[in-house]
Amino acid sequence: QVQLMESGGGLVQAGGSLRLSCAASGSISSINAMAWFRQAPGQQRETVAAITSGGTTNYADSVKGRFTISRDNANNTVYLQMNNLKPEDTAVYYCKIWLYVVAGGRTFDYWGQGTQVTVSS
């Protein structure tokens, strides 16, 4: 069906930067929206950033001014540029897409496998 391939996670010192990528492949029709979530151990999964098909973006208050979400529609890819990283940003980051399937007129959502981001003090 549809698979989301995440990359870009890793270990970085506080104040550093990382760029996460999420590329969708498979039976892709049209992507309505894309988003990034994160989850730390023992914590609920939270929305980090989202972007609509029209380019409208939203960010969690904790990452405003530091993170930037963008998308490359031609390559079905969403990015998350993370600057001035803090230890509090340490979590597993997941991407999510919403697909609209013309046949049946239904919307489906898919999750990436997650990529670990660790920020040291």
Backbone as a ProteinNet text record, in pm:
[ID]
protein_1_A
[PRIMARY]
QVQLMESGGGLVQAGGSLRLSCAASGSISSINAMAWFRQAPGQQRETVAAITSGGTTNYADSVKGRFTISRDNANNTVYLQMNNLKPEDTAVYYCKIWLYVVAGGRTFDYWGQGTQVTVSS
[TERTIARY]
84.8	0	87.5	85.8	162.3	261.7	382.8	486.3	555	580.5	651.3	790.5	890.7	1029	1088.3	1118.8	1174.3	1326	1390.2	1534.4	1574.6	1697.2	1751	1766.9	1714.9	1729.3	1871.4	1898.8	2031.9	2058.3	2184.8	2230.4	2296	2255.5	2309.6	2320.6	2416	2431.3	2329.4	2297.3	2206.2	2255.9	2162.9	2197.2	2222.8	2232.5	2257.4	2131.2	2147.3	2035.8	2027.9	1907.7	1881.3	1770.2	1770.7	1664.2	1605.2	1479.4	1409.3	1339.3	1339.1	1271.4	1174.1	1066.3	966.2	913.6	946	905.6	800.3	692.7	583.9	600.3	573.5	580.5	468.8	439	334.2	216.9	99.7	-22.1	-68.7	-2.3	-31.1	-120.4	-226	-315.4	-281.9	-342.5	-314.2	-301.8	-201.8	-177	-243.6	-335.9	-406.3	-325.5	-264.9	-189.4	-79.9	19.3	129.9	163.8	215.9	245.1	357.4	414.7	515	464.5	483.4	450.1	575	572.1	681.7	628.9	704	664.4	787.7	793.5	899.1	849.3	939.1	896.9	806.5	693.5	601	515	530.9	456.1	357	257.5	163.3	226.5	182	226.8	166.9	250.5	205.3	235.8	154.4	175.4	286.3	380.1	490.8	463.8	428.3	403.8	317.5	242.9	157	154.7	130.4	122.2	13.3	-69.4	-178.2	-130.8	-218.2	-185.2	-164.6	-227.5	-213.4	-93.9	-20.4	99.2	80.7	-38.2	-61.2	6.5	77.4	152.5	104.6	123.9	96.5	206	240.1	346.6	304.3	359	343.3	417.7	364.4	427.1	572.3	601	734	841.2	799.5	897.4	889.6	797.2	784.3	913.3	952.5	1075.1	1198.5	1187.4	1301.7	1285.4	1163.3	1135.8	1061.5	1085.5	1016.5	973.7	845.6	794.8	777.5	811.1	795.6	765.5	722.1	689.5	731.5	764.2	797.9	691.6	592.7	480.2	520.8	617.1	659.6	719.9	779.9	844.2	772.8	654	573.7	655.1	721.5	811	780.3	788.8	773.6	901.9	941.5	1063.6	1034.2	1122.4	1117.6	1258.7	1281.8	1409.4	1405.5	1496.2	1499.1	1628.2	1615.2	1729.6	1726.3	1842.3	1854.3	1788.2	1825.6	1765.2	1796.1	1699.5	1709.7	1692.5	1745.4	1725.1	1577.7	1491.1	1348.2	1290	1364.8	1319.6	1345.6	1416.3	1446.8	1318.6	1301.9	1181.7	1194.3	1099.9	1085.3	991.3	1034.5	955.7	890	761.8	683.6	623.1	624.4	552.4	419.6	326.2	193.3	142.4	74.8	13.1	-132.2	-209.3	-349.8	-366.1	-414.6	-434.7	-582.5	-614	-749.4	-753.7	-838.8	-855	-984	-969.7	-1085	-1187.8	-1141.2	-1229.7	-1286.6	-1411	-1473.4	-1479.9	-1401.5	-1401.1	-1366.6	-1264.3	-1225.9	-1086.5	-1066	-936.2	-873.6	-746.7	-672.5	-550.3	-511.7	-393.3	-289	-162.4	-51.1	57	123	230.1	364.7	466.8	602	646.5	762.9	810.7	870	896.8	956.3	1107.1	1163.1	1307.8	1347.9	1451.8	1494.2	1575.3	1537.8	1614.1	1656.6	1785.5	1838.9	1926.3	1893.8	1967.3	2035.9	2166.2	2243.1	2264.6	2285	2305	2440.8
-120.2	0	124	195.4	317.8	302.8	348.2	342.3	477.5	518.9	643.2	610.2	661.5	636	759.5	748.2	859	848.2	962.3	967	1101.3	1109.6	1234.8	1243.9	1147.8	1150.6	1118.3	1140.4	1111.8	1179.5	1181.5	1242.4	1375.8	1478.2	1611.1	1684.6	1774.6	1855.5	1968.2	2013.3	2126.2	2244.5	2307.6	2418.6	2377.8	2249.4	2200.2	2190.2	2137.6	2128.2	1990.4	1952.8	1831.1	1858.6	1783.6	1793.2	1655	1639.5	1514.3	1513	1397.7	1380.3	1264	1273.9	1168.5	1159.8	1051.7	1032.5	923.4	954.4	859.3	784.8	656.5	574.6	471.7	415.6	316.3	367.6	324.2	362.4	498.7	599.6	735.9	804.2	860.9	939.5	1086.3	1147.6	1287.2	1303.5	1377.5	1400.7	1531.2	1520.4	1639.3	1719.8	1649.9	1718.9	1627.6	1688.2	1614.3	1677.6	1597.1	1647.8	1569.3	1630	1565.4	1558.7	1444.2	1421.5	1374.1	1379.8	1324.1	1263.8	1168.5	1101.4	1062	1110.2	1073.6	960.8	880.5	770.8	818.7	751.8	787.5	907.9	964.9	1083.7	1052.9	1137.1	1124.7	1175.2	1120.4	1169.8	1307.9	1400.4	1536.6	1583.9	1673.6	1732.6	1836.3	1826.5	1921	2028.1	1984.7	2077	2009.4	2087.9	2035.7	2132.2	2078	2160.1	2104.8	2193.3	2152.8	2148	2098.6	2093.7	2232.8	2331.6	2468.6	2540.7	2474.1	2533.6	2600.9	2596.6	2654.3	2569.3	2633.4	2561.6	2596.6	2503.4	2523.3	2455.8	2516.2	2465.2	2461.2	2364.7	2363.8	2483.4	2538.9	2656.2	2630	2509	2475.3	2477.7	2474.7	2470.2	2590.7	2680.3	2798.2	2878.8	2919.3	2995.5	2910.7	2781.7	2691.2	2585.7	2537.9	2432.8	2489.6	2430.1	2468.4	2344.3	2335.8	2225.3	2271.6	2186.3	2217.4	2089.2	2102.9	1985.3	2003.2	1892.2	1886	1798.5	1861.3	1787.2	1694.4	1737.1	1656.7	1523.3	1521.7	1400.7	1338.9	1388.3	1335.2	1327.6	1436	1439.1	1557.7	1534.6	1641.2	1647.9	1768.7	1790.4	1861.6	1842.3	1917.7	1964.9	2093.4	2153.1	2194.3	2140.5	2165.4	2237.7	2360.2	2441.2	2469.3	2504.8	2535.9	2429	2306.6	2194.5	2197.9	2153.4	2149	2005.4	1973	1837.5	1799.1	1895.2	1869	1821.4	1838.9	1792.9	1644.4	1581.9	1440.7	1358.2	1279.7	1199.2	1118.8	1029.7	963.7	1048.7	1084.2	1169.3	1086.1	1109.4	1036.5	1133	1093.7	1171.4	1103.5	1181.3	1131	1202.6	1127.5	1187.2	1146.2	1230.5	1200.9	1194.9	1080.7	1060.5	1060.9	1125.7	1121.2	1026.5	925.5	828.1	858.9	887.5	924.5	812.3	690.2	574.1	551.7	589.1	578.3	710.2	804.8	936	931.7	854.6	838.6	892.8	928.8	975.6	872.3	842.3	746.9	815.3	771.9	827	717.9	757.5	664.6	726.7	641.3	683.5	630.4	710.1	664.4	575.9	513.8	420	488.4	615.1	689.8	696.1	807.5	823.8	891.9	839.7	889.2	1016.8	1115.2	1238.6	1251.9	1258.9	1271.8	1395.9	1483.7	1608.2	1605	1612.8	1608.3	1748.2	1756.5	1884.9	1943.1
0	0	0	111.8	124.4	237.6	214.1	314.8	325.6	447.7	473.2	524.1	455.3	490	555.6	683.7	759	766.9	771.5	786.2	846.2	892	941.5	1091.3	1165	1309.1	1351	1477.4	1527.7	1659.3	1695.9	1820.2	1789.4	1861.1	1838.5	1971.5	1981	2100.8	2103.4	2223	2236.9	2155.2	2085.8	1999.4	1856	1831.7	1698.1	1616	1494.9	1401.6	1338.5	1302.1	1227.8	1128.5	1020.5	922.7	899.6	934.3	914.5	779.5	716.9	589.8	599.4	527.1	522.3	380	313.2	174.3	164	97.7	79.5	-52.4	-48.8	-168.8	-166.1	-283.3	-294	-374.2	-335.7	-406.3	-358.9	-408.7	-367.6	-470.1	-421.1	-505.6	-488.4	-389	-358.4	-208.1	-166	-25.1	16.2	107.6	153.3	254	348	451.6	504	566.5	624.4	758.8	848	980.8	1045.8	1148.4	1231.4	1374.2	1435.7	1574.5	1646.9	1777.3	1854.4	1983.9	2035	2156.9	2236.9	2358.2	2450.6	2540.6	2596.3	2683.5	2796.7	2813.6	2918.3	2888.5	2770.7	2733.3	2621.4	2611	2501.6	2372.5	2262.6	2134.5	2111.1	2069.1	2048	1906.9	1861.2	1730.2	1737.7	1647.2	1640.6	1536.6	1417.2	1307.6	1203.6	1130.8	1026	909.1	791.6	671.8	582.3	530.8	443.6	299.7	213.3	71.7	14.1	75.4	30.6	88.8	177.3	233.7	367.9	423.3	554.9	661.6	752.5	855	994.2	1085.1	1226.3	1306.9	1420.4	1504.2	1649.5	1721.1	1864.8	1922.6	2029.9	2090	2129.3	2168.7	2216.1	2107.4	1980.8	1871.8	1779.9	1804.6	1720.1	1719.4	1601.6	1586.6	1571.7	1598.8	1589.4	1481.4	1462.7	1365	1245.2	1129.9	1008.4	932.1	901.4	822.1	677.9	585.4	444.4	368.8	245.5	166.3	22	-38.9	-179.6	-244.3	-301.5	-356.9	-471.4	-550.4	-664.1	-620.6	-503.4	-453.7	-334.1	-304.5	-194	-65.4	-35.3	78.9	169.5	298	396.4	478.5	514.3	588.9	719.9	813.9	938	968.8	948	982	1128.2	1207.1	1349.5	1385.1	1431.2	1470.2	1619.8	1672.6	1815.1	1900.8	1875.6	1946.3	2095.1	2172.8	2317.1	2365.6	2483	2536.2	2544.4	2566.8	2573.5	2440.9	2333.2	2202.4	2181.1	2272.4	2260.1	2258	2153	2135.3	2007.2	1987.5	1858.9	1775.6	1657.8	1570.1	1461.1	1441.8	1343.3	1242.3	1117.4	1018	988.7	939.9	907.6	784.3	699.9	582.5	574.5	511.3	483.8	332.4	284.1	141.7	106.7	-4	-55	-172.9	-163.4	-270.2	-344.1	-472.1	-552.9	-556.4	-579	-580.9	-441.3	-424.9	-295.4	-221.7	-267.2	-205.7	-57.7	-20.9	118.1	146.1	270.1	315.5	407.7	384.9	466.2	525.4	643.3	705.8	727.4	717.7	731.6	818.1	893	983.1	937.6	959.7	938.4	1053.1	1038.4	1139.6	1262.1	1250.4	1359.3	1347.8	1386.9	1388.2	1518.6	1581.2	1711.9	1698.4	1776.4	1788.8	1934	1956	2090.6	2097.9	2190.4	2208	2343.6	2343.2	2466.8	2521.7	2652.8	2718.2	2685.2
[MASK]
+++++++++++++++++++++++++++++++++++++++++++++++++++++++++++++++++++++++++++++++++++++++++++++++++++++++++++++++++++++++++

